[in-house]
XYZ file of C-alpha atoms in Angstrom:
689
model
C 42.445 -41.426 -47.174
C 45.444 -40.895 -44.996
C 45.158 -42.711 -41.669
C 44.823 -40.226 -38.915
C 44.595 -37.364 -41.364
C 41.781 -35.292 -42.755
C 39.718 -35.889 -45.887
C 41.240 -34.252 -49.003
C 39.451 -31.076 -50.029
C 37.502 -31.413 -53.313
C 37.860 -28.615 -55.797
C 35.263 -29.580 -58.382
C 31.700 -28.423 -57.971
C 29.043 -30.797 -56.658
C 26.055 -31.821 -58.785
C 23.819 -29.327 -57.045
C 26.270 -26.512 -57.634
C 27.523 -26.256 -54.039
C 31.114 -26.996 -53.095
C 31.920 -29.483 -50.326
C 33.274 -26.617 -48.260
C 29.947 -24.850 -48.643
C 28.222 -28.067 -47.665
C 30.490 -28.236 -44.630
C 29.548 -24.700 -43.732
C 25.887 -25.574 -44.149
C 26.383 -28.637 -41.981
C 28.065 -26.486 -39.371
C 25.296 -23.951 -39.686
C 22.693 -26.675 -39.148
C 24.582 -27.782 -36.069
C 24.776 -24.203 -34.839
C 21.079 -23.767 -35.510
C 20.324 -26.888 -33.512
C 22.563 -25.652 -30.741
C 20.846 -22.291 -30.920
C 17.434 -23.912 -30.636
C 18.596 -25.985 -27.696
C 20.123 -22.947 -26.064
C 16.966 -20.957 -26.682
C 14.957 -23.724 -25.071
C 17.285 -23.737 -22.091
C 16.974 -19.947 -21.865
C 13.361 -20.422 -20.880
C 14.464 -21.514 -17.400
C 16.594 -18.546 -16.495
C 17.106 -15.338 -18.488
C 20.595 -15.273 -19.909
C 21.352 -19.015 -19.731
C 21.238 -19.187 -23.503
C 24.316 -17.032 -23.707
C 26.432 -19.442 -21.621
C 28.951 -16.741 -20.889
C 29.586 -15.774 -24.500
C 27.722 -12.526 -24.036
C 28.366 -11.493 -20.454
C 28.518 -7.832 -21.368
C 25.023 -7.744 -22.863
C 22.764 -5.464 -20.929
C 19.769 -4.381 -22.892
C 17.834 -5.842 -25.795
C 15.918 -2.732 -26.564
C 18.523 0.003 -26.909
C 18.978 -0.307 -30.678
C 17.796 2.914 -32.231
C 15.092 3.205 -34.833
C 17.728 4.439 -37.274
C 19.656 1.185 -36.815
C 16.457 -0.748 -37.451
C 15.725 1.194 -40.630
C 19.274 0.722 -41.840
C 18.996 -2.970 -41.127
C 15.726 -3.192 -42.981
C 17.261 -1.507 -46.002
C 20.253 -3.838 -45.912
C 18.032 -6.864 -45.616
C 15.911 -5.731 -48.494
C 19.041 -5.595 -50.651
C 19.472 -9.325 -50.416
C 20.639 -9.937 -46.851
C 18.779 -11.844 -44.130
C 16.765 -10.370 -41.295
C 19.462 -10.700 -38.668
C 22.229 -9.684 -41.078
C 20.299 -6.483 -41.622
C 20.109 -5.994 -37.869
C 23.798 -6.538 -37.267
C 24.391 -2.975 -36.128
C 21.355 -2.983 -33.849
C 22.294 -6.340 -32.340
C 25.838 -5.114 -31.799
C 24.488 -2.035 -30.024
C 22.190 -4.203 -27.943
C 24.896 -6.674 -26.981
C 27.550 -4.120 -26.272
C 30.063 -5.680 -28.671
C 31.092 -5.551 -32.283
C 29.243 -7.225 -35.124
C 30.378 -10.766 -36.076
C 32.577 -11.319 -39.117
C 30.677 -11.018 -42.402
C 31.674 -14.470 -43.649
C 30.054 -16.476 -40.839
C 26.807 -16.988 -42.803
C 24.095 -19.060 -41.207
C 26.081 -19.637 -38.020
C 26.323 -15.910 -37.517
C 22.565 -15.478 -37.892
C 21.864 -18.250 -35.424
C 24.381 -16.763 -33.029
C 22.638 -13.423 -33.360
C 19.348 -15.087 -32.537
C 20.845 -16.803 -29.543
C 22.404 -13.634 -28.200
C 19.243 -11.671 -28.877
C 17.121 -14.166 -26.919
C 19.465 -13.967 -23.951
C 19.559 -10.161 -23.920
C 15.814 -9.816 -24.509
C 14.834 -12.223 -21.746
C 17.112 -10.406 -19.342
C 15.448 -7.131 -20.308
C 12.027 -8.640 -19.687
C 13.093 -10.217 -16.390
C 14.268 -6.857 -15.054
C 10.682 -5.664 -14.846
C 8.925 -5.896 -11.496
C 5.429 -4.652 -12.166
C 3.158 -5.383 -15.099
C 3.900 -2.248 -17.100
C 7.663 -2.680 -16.813
C 7.496 -6.261 -18.089
C 5.315 -5.388 -21.083
C 7.472 -2.359 -21.848
C 10.564 -4.558 -21.648
C 9.089 -6.902 -24.245
C 8.276 -4.029 -26.590
C 11.640 -2.321 -26.255
C 13.514 -5.621 -26.626
C 11.828 -6.604 -29.884
C 11.505 -3.313 -31.785
C 13.432 -2.791 -34.014
C 15.815 -5.730 -33.532
C 13.290 -8.522 -34.026
C 10.230 -6.839 -35.509
C 9.078 -3.488 -36.796
C 5.945 -3.403 -34.650
C 4.449 -5.324 -31.740
C 1.014 -5.439 -30.159
C 0.560 -6.915 -26.688
C -2.915 -8.026 -25.620
C -3.719 -9.123 -22.062
C -6.835 -10.543 -20.496
C -9.117 -8.033 -18.846
C -9.224 -8.564 -15.961
C -6.070 -10.580 -15.478
C -6.692 -13.732 -13.419
C -4.753 -13.977 -10.174
C -3.367 -17.310 -8.974
C -5.886 -20.125 -9.062
C -9.002 -17.991 -9.328
C -11.272 -18.839 -12.224
C -12.455 -15.929 -14.361
C -16.190 -15.447 -14.661
C -17.764 -14.401 -17.912
C -16.373 -14.200 -21.451
C -12.631 -13.958 -22.050
C -11.750 -10.449 -23.178
C -8.351 -9.268 -24.423
C -7.377 -5.620 -24.032
C -4.640 -3.969 -26.051
C -2.175 -3.187 -23.269
C 0.687 -1.645 -25.213
C 2.124 -1.311 -28.707
C 5.452 -0.228 -30.087
C 6.630 0.355 -33.647
C 9.132 2.057 -35.889
C 8.284 5.330 -37.546
C 5.235 5.131 -39.798
C 5.873 3.442 -43.103
C 5.367 6.644 -45.066
C 8.306 8.151 -43.168
C 10.477 5.172 -44.113
C 9.644 4.844 -47.803
C 7.875 8.084 -48.648
C 4.270 8.673 -49.484
C 4.535 6.672 -52.693
C 5.875 3.637 -50.852
C 3.094 3.886 -48.321
C 0.474 4.057 -51.004
C 1.966 1.073 -52.783
C 1.980 -0.943 -49.601
C -1.648 -0.117 -48.908
C -2.627 -0.896 -52.471
C -0.881 -4.265 -52.273
C -2.982 -5.238 -49.290
C -0.126 -4.991 -46.809
C -0.647 -3.759 -43.236
C -0.047 -0.022 -42.967
C 1.913 0.485 -39.736
C 0.961 4.138 -39.599
C -2.645 3.083 -38.985
C -1.916 0.716 -36.093
C -3.569 1.726 -32.807
C -1.161 2.935 -30.180
C -1.574 2.949 -26.381
C 0.717 3.938 -23.550
C 2.696 7.125 -22.939
C 3.413 7.665 -26.662
C 0.093 6.375 -27.934
C -2.183 8.086 -30.381
C -5.404 6.729 -28.863
C -6.401 7.479 -25.250
C -8.208 4.149 -24.793
C -7.187 0.560 -25.477
C -9.091 -1.720 -27.818
C -11.006 -4.759 -26.637
C -11.345 -8.148 -28.271
C -13.728 -10.799 -26.997
C -12.597 -14.355 -27.715
C -15.431 -16.346 -29.194
C -15.705 -19.933 -28.055
C -14.710 -22.206 -30.922
C -13.377 -19.295 -32.977
C -10.082 -19.174 -34.819
C -8.385 -16.995 -32.186
C -9.497 -19.321 -29.405
C -8.013 -22.295 -31.250
C -4.682 -20.556 -31.814
C -4.439 -19.517 -28.172
C -5.322 -23.015 -27.051
C -2.415 -24.352 -29.116
C 0.005 -22.214 -27.038
C 2.764 -22.284 -29.691
C 3.488 -19.231 -31.876
C 2.310 -19.416 -35.482
C 2.948 -17.401 -38.613
C 0.266 -15.046 -39.748
C 0.049 -16.999 -42.990
C -0.861 -20.226 -41.174
C -4.349 -21.599 -41.695
C -5.729 -20.744 -38.258
C -3.900 -17.451 -37.908
C -5.415 -15.991 -41.094
C -8.767 -15.886 -39.343
C -7.364 -15.186 -35.863
C -5.354 -12.056 -36.694
C -8.338 -9.986 -37.885
C -9.947 -10.546 -34.488
C -6.961 -8.824 -32.872
C -6.012 -6.253 -35.522
C -9.565 -5.425 -36.428
C -11.399 -6.032 -39.647
C -10.279 -2.659 -41.054
C -6.623 -3.762 -41.100
C -5.568 -6.331 -43.729
C -3.647 -9.380 -42.599
C 0.051 -9.148 -43.565
C 0.977 -11.412 -46.434
C 3.510 -14.183 -46.135
C 5.510 -14.790 -42.992
C 5.527 -11.170 -41.863
C 3.445 -11.686 -38.745
C 3.806 -14.015 -35.754
C 0.955 -14.594 -33.347
C 2.383 -15.795 -30.007
C 0.027 -16.791 -27.172
C 1.108 -15.627 -23.716
C 0.599 -18.534 -21.353
C 1.182 -18.151 -17.637
C 1.520 -20.922 -15.118
C -2.051 -22.144 -15.487
C -3.783 -20.496 -18.432
C -3.375 -18.261 -21.459
C -3.333 -14.657 -20.265
C -2.896 -12.824 -23.557
C -1.231 -12.714 -26.948
C 1.604 -10.862 -28.680
C 1.686 -10.034 -32.383
C 5.092 -9.402 -34.023
C 4.993 -7.617 -37.406
C 7.564 -6.844 -40.093
C 7.234 -4.310 -42.863
C 7.427 -5.230 -46.568
C 10.899 -3.637 -46.823
C 12.319 -6.206 -44.420
C 12.862 -9.965 -44.873
C 10.049 -12.128 -43.648
C 10.284 -14.184 -40.456
C 12.097 -17.507 -40.656
C 11.182 -20.805 -39.075
C 13.674 -20.342 -36.243
C 12.076 -17.010 -35.411
C 9.131 -18.971 -34.024
C 11.509 -20.294 -31.351
C 12.560 -16.737 -30.563
C 8.935 -15.643 -30.294
C 8.188 -18.628 -28.067
C 10.989 -17.691 -25.699
C 9.886 -14.055 -25.556
C 6.266 -15.038 -24.979
C 7.148 -17.569 -22.264
C 9.316 -15.160 -20.279
C 6.786 -12.355 -20.654
C 3.829 -14.500 -19.570
C 5.623 -15.911 -16.532
C 6.792 -12.430 -15.576
C 3.257 -11.075 -15.888
C 1.958 -13.944 -13.767
C 4.458 -13.151 -11.028
C 3.792 -9.419 -11.281
C 0.054 -9.965 -10.871
C 0.614 -12.212 -7.855
C 3.045 -9.707 -6.380
C 0.586 -6.884 -7.003
C -2.186 -8.790 -5.247
C 0.093 -9.570 -2.309
C 1.185 -5.930 -2.084
C -2.456 -4.827 -2.224
C -3.407 -7.232 0.565
C -0.424 -6.086 2.619
C -1.315 -2.417 2.133
C -4.948 -3.046 3.037
C -3.927 -5.054 6.095
C -1.557 -2.353 7.283
C -4.094 0.395 6.592
C -6.891 -1.332 8.473
C -4.617 -2.097 11.419
C -3.789 1.588 11.898
C -6.434 4.219 12.747
C -7.910 6.007 9.753
C -8.046 9.235 11.727
C -7.238 10.300 15.245
C -9.939 11.448 17.663
C -9.946 15.010 18.933
C -10.689 14.647 22.650
C -11.169 17.581 24.935
C -8.000 19.261 26.155
C -5.504 17.595 23.804
C -4.553 17.818 20.129
C -3.044 14.885 18.261
C -0.964 14.231 15.135
C 0.623 11.053 13.823
C 2.876 9.620 11.139
C 3.657 6.128 9.866
C 6.513 5.270 7.504
C 7.233 1.721 6.258
C 10.775 0.432 6.260
C 10.828 0.418 2.435
C 8.470 0.572 -0.527
C 8.986 -3.177 -1.089
C 8.181 -4.002 2.562
C 5.170 -1.897 3.476
C 3.954 -4.223 6.217
C 5.329 -3.978 9.724
C 4.428 -4.402 13.351
C 4.515 -0.759 14.467
C 1.271 0.860 15.577
C -0.099 3.877 17.414
C -3.493 4.696 18.838
C -5.434 7.319 20.764
C -8.447 6.101 22.746
C -10.923 8.479 24.436
C -11.645 7.503 28.038
C -14.328 8.534 30.529
C -13.782 11.810 32.325
C -12.416 13.527 29.192
C -9.202 11.536 29.504
C -7.366 9.965 26.580
C -5.095 6.912 26.330
C -2.017 7.267 24.107
C -0.511 4.012 22.850
C 2.484 3.183 20.673
C 3.900 -0.302 20.103
C 6.250 -2.354 17.970
C 5.924 -6.064 17.136
C 9.087 -7.807 16.021
C 9.389 -8.415 12.268
C 8.121 -6.852 9.044
C 5.921 -9.637 7.712
C 2.175 -9.970 7.381
C 2.303 -12.173 10.481
C 3.759 -9.272 12.433
C 1.008 -7.003 11.159
C -1.644 -9.554 12.141
C -0.214 -9.872 15.662
C -0.053 -6.093 15.877
C -3.742 -5.920 14.992
C -4.643 -8.383 17.732
C -2.612 -6.512 20.341
C -4.078 -3.186 19.262
C -7.611 -4.563 19.549
C -6.811 -5.987 22.970
C -5.407 -2.635 24.096
C -8.572 -0.860 22.964
C -10.756 -3.321 24.857
C -8.689 -2.984 28.019
C -8.727 0.802 27.721
C -12.525 0.836 27.579
C -12.525 -1.029 30.896
C -10.611 1.929 32.343
C -7.819 -0.262 33.688
C -4.634 1.389 34.971
C -1.743 1.519 32.477
C 0.296 -1.129 34.308
C -2.690 -3.512 34.279
C -3.197 -2.932 30.568
C 0.398 -3.958 29.838
C 0.043 -6.988 32.092
C -2.993 -8.223 30.146
C -1.267 -7.483 26.849
C 1.645 -9.631 28.017
C -0.729 -12.504 28.741
C -2.386 -12.102 25.348
C 0.985 -12.192 23.559
C 1.880 -15.411 25.340
C -1.393 -16.979 24.233
C -0.589 -16.060 20.628
C 2.710 -17.953 20.717
C 5.957 -18.378 22.570
C 7.906 -16.150 20.178
C 5.419 -13.275 19.967
C 7.387 -10.332 21.299
C 6.507 -6.645 21.249
C 7.333 -3.406 22.999
C 4.609 -0.999 24.066
C 4.162 2.298 25.863
C 0.744 3.129 27.358
C -0.055 6.571 28.745
C -3.254 8.147 30.104
C -3.636 11.921 30.057
C -6.135 13.731 32.298
C -6.778 17.285 31.061
C -8.527 18.286 34.292
C -5.698 17.392 36.671
C -2.966 18.137 34.063
C -1.310 14.826 34.882
C -0.202 11.883 32.776
C 0.325 8.281 33.906
C 2.793 6.194 31.851
C 3.724 2.507 31.883
C 6.446 1.066 29.656
C 7.124 -2.431 28.310
C 10.626 -2.321 26.834
C 9.877 0.673 24.609
C 12.037 3.780 23.985
C 11.149 6.523 26.483
C 8.899 9.419 25.386
C 10.156 12.960 24.973
C 8.288 15.941 26.467
C 8.769 19.311 24.764
C 7.953 22.105 27.229
C 6.496 25.440 26.248
C 9.770 27.264 26.882
C 11.646 25.111 24.348
C 13.207 22.586 26.717
C 13.024 18.976 25.493
C 13.060 16.369 28.249
C 13.458 12.596 27.990
C 10.992 11.294 30.569
C 12.332 8.920 33.187
C 10.009 5.963 32.843
C 10.918 2.472 34.122
C 11.729 0.511 30.937
C 10.158 -2.814 31.923
C 10.352 -6.018 29.879
C 8.862 -6.472 26.404
C 5.381 -7.892 26.029
C 5.475 -11.645 25.615
C 8.278 -12.360 28.093
C 5.857 -13.296 30.877
C 6.183 -13.193 34.639
C 7.292 -9.550 34.757
C 5.614 -6.748 36.692
C 5.095 -3.392 35.040
C 5.463 -0.125 36.903
C 3.605 3.096 36.150
C 4.709 6.634 36.967
C 2.566 9.767 37.211
C 4.063 13.003 35.892
C 3.021 16.604 35.334
C 1.636 17.453 31.897
C 1.638 21.282 31.802
C -0.519 23.129 29.313
C 1.319 23.904 26.071
C 3.688 20.949 26.389
C 4.000 18.337 23.631
C 4.514 14.636 24.270
C 6.203 12.626 21.526
C 5.742 8.845 21.408
C 7.669 6.895 18.749
C 9.064 3.497 17.806
C 12.730 2.577 17.679
C 12.900 2.979 13.892
C 13.062 6.742 14.449
C 16.103 6.712 16.724
C 17.985 3.487 15.937
C 19.727 2.341 12.754
C 22.914 0.711 11.544
C 24.645 4.087 11.806
C 23.675 4.955 15.387
C 22.574 3.312 18.593
C 19.254 4.015 20.245
C 20.500 6.432 22.909
C 22.431 8.479 20.357
C 19.265 8.702 18.310
C 17.196 9.751 21.331
C 19.660 12.543 22.076
C 19.507 13.705 18.456
C 15.719 13.672 18.661
C 15.778 15.745 21.838
C 18.097 18.299 20.245
C 15.965 18.437 17.117
C 12.822 19.171 19.128
C 14.570 21.885 21.111
C 15.858 23.498 17.913
C 12.408 23.447 16.325
C 10.881 25.029 19.433
C 13.458 27.821 19.337
C 12.482 28.651 15.755
C 8.803 29.098 16.604
C 9.429 31.175 19.720
C 9.429 30.453 23.418
C 5.838 31.600 23.955
C 4.262 29.568 21.155
C 4.527 25.785 20.765
C 5.365 24.576 17.228
C 2.445 23.356 15.102
C 1.940 19.626 15.519
C 1.884 18.652 11.845
C 4.983 20.678 11.055
C 6.681 19.270 14.139
C 6.083 15.682 12.982
C 7.450 16.463 9.537
C 10.496 18.161 11.007
C 11.217 15.177 13.250
C 11.108 12.792 10.294
C 13.416 15.073 8.315
C 16.243 14.254 10.690
C 16.454 10.759 9.181
C 19.393 10.315 6.843
C 19.606 8.095 3.722
C 20.873 5.129 5.740
C 18.548 5.561 8.710
C 15.508 3.715 7.329
C 16.191 0.208 8.638
C 12.821 -0.174 10.334
C 9.290 1.127 10.022
C 8.384 4.183 12.097
C 5.271 5.052 14.068
C 5.032 8.541 15.547
C 2.336 10.025 17.808
C 2.460 13.628 19.029
C 0.069 14.993 21.688
C -0.243 18.706 22.514
C -1.595 19.212 26.058
C -4.050 22.094 26.246
C -5.766 20.940 29.406
C -8.952 22.263 30.972
C -8.714 25.194 33.359
C -10.104 24.626 36.895
C -12.512 27.528 36.359
C -14.124 25.560 33.521
C -14.881 22.497 35.705
C -17.779 22.002 38.109
C -17.983 18.787 40.195
C -20.545 17.469 42.711
C -21.445 14.303 44.656
C -25.119 13.364 44.916
C -26.535 10.831 47.336
C -28.762 8.236 45.618
C -32.007 9.761 46.909
C -35.216 11.004 45.345
C -34.070 14.583 45.828
C -30.891 14.030 43.752
C -32.382 15.122 40.379
C -33.625 18.402 41.858
C -30.256 19.148 43.459
C -28.538 18.329 40.145
C -30.719 20.860 38.338
C -29.881 23.596 40.873
C -26.117 22.861 40.638
C -26.257 22.958 36.851
C -28.176 26.252 36.900
C -25.544 27.891 39.145
C -22.686 26.706 36.904
C -24.359 28.084 33.782
C -24.919 31.424 35.479
C -21.248 31.625 36.467
C -20.176 30.843 32.892
C -22.707 33.129 31.232
C -24.465 30.270 29.464
C -28.021 30.896 30.614
C -29.307 30.112 27.117
C -28.567 26.428 27.754
C -30.404 26.319 31.076
C -33.634 24.654 29.932
C -31.934 22.002 27.801
C -29.272 21.194 30.393
C -31.699 20.966 33.326
C -33.975 18.594 31.413
C -31.174 16.263 30.294
C -29.375 16.313 33.660
C -32.605 15.438 35.411
C -33.208 12.444 33.122
C -29.659 11.046 33.373
C -29.369 11.545 37.154
C -32.785 9.957 37.708
C -31.649 6.849 35.812
C -28.392 6.714 37.821
C -30.134 7.064 41.199
C -32.505 4.216 40.319
C -29.663 1.653 40.236
C -26.850 3.230 42.291
C -25.940 2.253 45.843
C -23.123 4.756 46.325
C -23.044 8.519 45.716
C -23.566 9.631 42.118
C -21.023 12.006 40.557
C -21.994 14.972 38.388
C -19.393 16.941 36.461
C -19.740 19.800 33.975
C -16.889 20.783 31.627
C -16.814 23.955 29.553
C -14.496 23.756 26.549
C -15.541 24.195 22.916
C -18.734 22.399 24.007
C -20.584 21.918 27.277
C -20.017 18.369 28.464
C -21.979 16.708 31.268
C -20.804 13.437 32.894
C -22.855 11.407 35.377
C -21.204 8.414 37.055
C -22.563 5.678 39.313
C -21.478 2.274 40.636
C -23.850 0.176 38.498
C -22.115 -1.646 35.611
C -25.333 -1.934 33.569
C -25.204 0.402 30.575
C -28.400 2.218 29.577
C -29.908 1.359 26.207
C -32.225 3.502 24.180
C -35.570 1.842 23.462
C -38.892 2.891 22.023
C -41.468 3.379 24.754
C -45.071 2.467 24.206
C -47.845 5.010 24.554
C -48.976 3.471 27.865
C -45.471 3.414 29.440
C -44.742 5.952 32.161
C -40.955 5.863 31.624
C -38.365 4.859 29.020
C -38.201 8.220 27.258
C -35.199 9.744 29.013
C -32.511 8.527 26.617
C -34.795 9.348 23.691
C -34.747 12.979 24.813
C -30.976 12.882 25.319
C -30.487 11.444 21.851
C -32.668 14.124 20.239
C -31.394 17.190 22.120
C -27.689 16.477 22.702
C -25.077 16.844 19.991
C -23.418 13.614 21.135
C -23.907 11.180 23.983
C -22.576 7.852 25.152
C -22.009 5.470 28.041
C -18.758 3.826 29.119
C -18.308 1.002 31.583
C -15.670 1.504 34.297
C -14.038 -0.912 36.684
C -16.190 0.618 39.428
C -19.382 1.272 37.475
C -20.183 3.440 34.471
C -20.288 6.995 33.169
C -23.080 8.426 31.010
C -22.172 11.641 29.215
C -23.644 14.059 26.695
C -22.532 17.253 24.981
C -24.377 20.470 24.127
C -23.032 23.041 21.662
C -22.154 26.422 23.127
C -24.401 29.289 22.031
C -22.977 31.234 19.153
C -23.648 32.167 15.509
C -22.269 28.829 14.284
C -23.366 26.584 17.123
C -27.030 27.393 17.698
C -29.286 24.476 17.040
C-alpha cells in the first residue's frame, strides 16, 4: 500500500465470481440505496424534500404515457429491472433525460428517489379528496405499477369523531394500463388466466373512465386478515402470510391473488386512524416488486392519507362556513305591498365564502318595509357570526318600529358589547308606500343610488355617519321622496371599491351603468329587477373582486291615494258599528261589494277587541292592492292571542273567526301600541275562496 495513495486495483476474479470493482459498485449501490431510503423517509415530511435539489425541474409523476409503461414492461421482461424498464417514463415524468445505462443499482435507487419526490408533489397538489386520490393514481400508473385500487372508509371520519358501526371500505377509484389482452394478445391473456394470475381486464373500475357505475364495498371483519394488515400500518407484499387472506377481501373472491411479489397492500393511515387501503399491482410481463418498493409504497400511502385527512377537514370547514353564511342571509325576500325586491350575494372568492356582508328586508306595520344592508369587517367565520348577531338585532329593533336613527344607535351599542374591535357599516331605510316617502339613516356605509323612471341615476345625499362600534356618535336620518317606478339600490363597498379604483370612482361607474341600463329598456319602463342586478354585477372586472358583495334592489310601486281609506274611531261602544259603516262605503267605492259580509264581520271583531283596551282613538285603515288589507291600531301594547273558547264562554271567538276567514293575519307591537291586521283576497276567478 502506498501511503496516501489508493488501493491497487485487483484484476483477478474473486472466489464468488465478482470483481472487486463490481463489489465496489455494489457497495456504492448499497450506500445509495440506504441514502435513498433515508431520503424517502425524509420526503414524508414535505413533498419534494427527497430530491434535495437534484430534480428541481420535476413537475408531474403521472404524465408518463401508457405506451412508455408498456415499453418499460417489455424491456424489464427481457432481463432488466422494474425501474430500468421504466427509464423512459421516469425521464418523461422528471422532465430530464434518462441516467447513463452503466449506473446499475445506484441508478435504480436514484430513479426511486426521484419518483417518490415527483409523486408526492403530484399528490400534494390536490386540494379536495378526488384530486388527491386521482393524483395518487396518475403518479403510480404506469411508472410504479400497472394497476392501482384505492379504498377509503365509508363514511370517512372527520377529525376526532369516532365512527359508529362496522368499518366499511368503498372502492373510491382505480387506474390501470390497457387490459392485458391488448398488451399480450388473446393468447397471453388466456395463459395468464390459466396460470392463476390476476386478469387486469376484469378489475372493477370507478370514476370518470370506469366500467361500473357503482363502487364496491368491503366490510372489515374484526379479527380478520384484512383488519390485522391494516392495523400493522406498514405496506406488505401480496405474497406475505397475512396479505394472502387479506387481498381477496378487497379484490373479491372471484379474482385470484397475484403470485409472488406482484402486489403491495398499503394501509392509508391518517393522523389518528386507518382511513383506507391502496393496492398496487404489476402484470406478469413486468418484474416483480422489490424490497425497496415497500418504502416507495409507504411514502405514497403516507402522503395520500395525510392529504385525504386534510381534505376531509377542509371540506367539513367549508361546509360549516357555507351553512353559516347561508343561514345568516335570508333564504328569500318578502314581497310587501307596494314594493318589489331583488338581491344578490357574491363571496370574495371560492376559497373564502364566508364574509360579513348582509342584506335584509323586514315588513313593518302600515304596509311599510325596512331595507337594510351592512358590512362587518373581515372575511372569517367570526365576521359572519358577528354579522348574524347584528342582523338579528336589527330585525328585533325593526319590529319595535323604532326610527332608523334609533335602530343604528342600538346597533352601535350592541357592537360595543360584542367587543372593542367589532366594527361594521350599515344603512337602514324605511319605505312607506302610502306616503311615497323613504327615511334613511347611514352608519359609515356607501350612499344608495336611486334610479328614476326617466333614466336618471342619482346618488342620494345621506349624512355618512360613523361606523357601528365606534360609540358616542349620533346618527342622522333624512326623509326623501320615493316616486313610483323608481328603483333604490343598496350595496356594500365590494361592488364599488377595489385595488384598481377608489370608492367614489366606483360609485360614479355604478351610477353611469344604471343610467345606461335604463336607457336600453326605455324611458317609460323601468328595467326588470333581476336583470338589473345581473347587469350591475357584470360591471366588475377580473381584478375587482377583493371583497364580498351584498346587493339589494327595491322597486317602488307605491299605493295610490285612491286605494287608501283611513279613519279615527273613539274608544266607545259605538266604534264597531261606525267601523262597519266606513268599511261598507269603501267597498262600494271600490266595487268590492262581494267582500262586504266578510269584511264587516272581521272589522267588527278586531275593532271591538281594540276598544276594550284602548284609551286613545283607534285607527282603521283599508288598503286595496292585490289583496284587501285591513289594519286596526290602538295604544295598548298587549298583543292578542288566539285561544280556544269553551262552550259556556260569551267571548274569545273573534280571533278564531279572523284566523278561519282571512287569508293572512297578524299583530305587531309598536312603540306607541300595536297594530292588528288581516288580508282578504280580492274577488276573481283565481282568488275566490
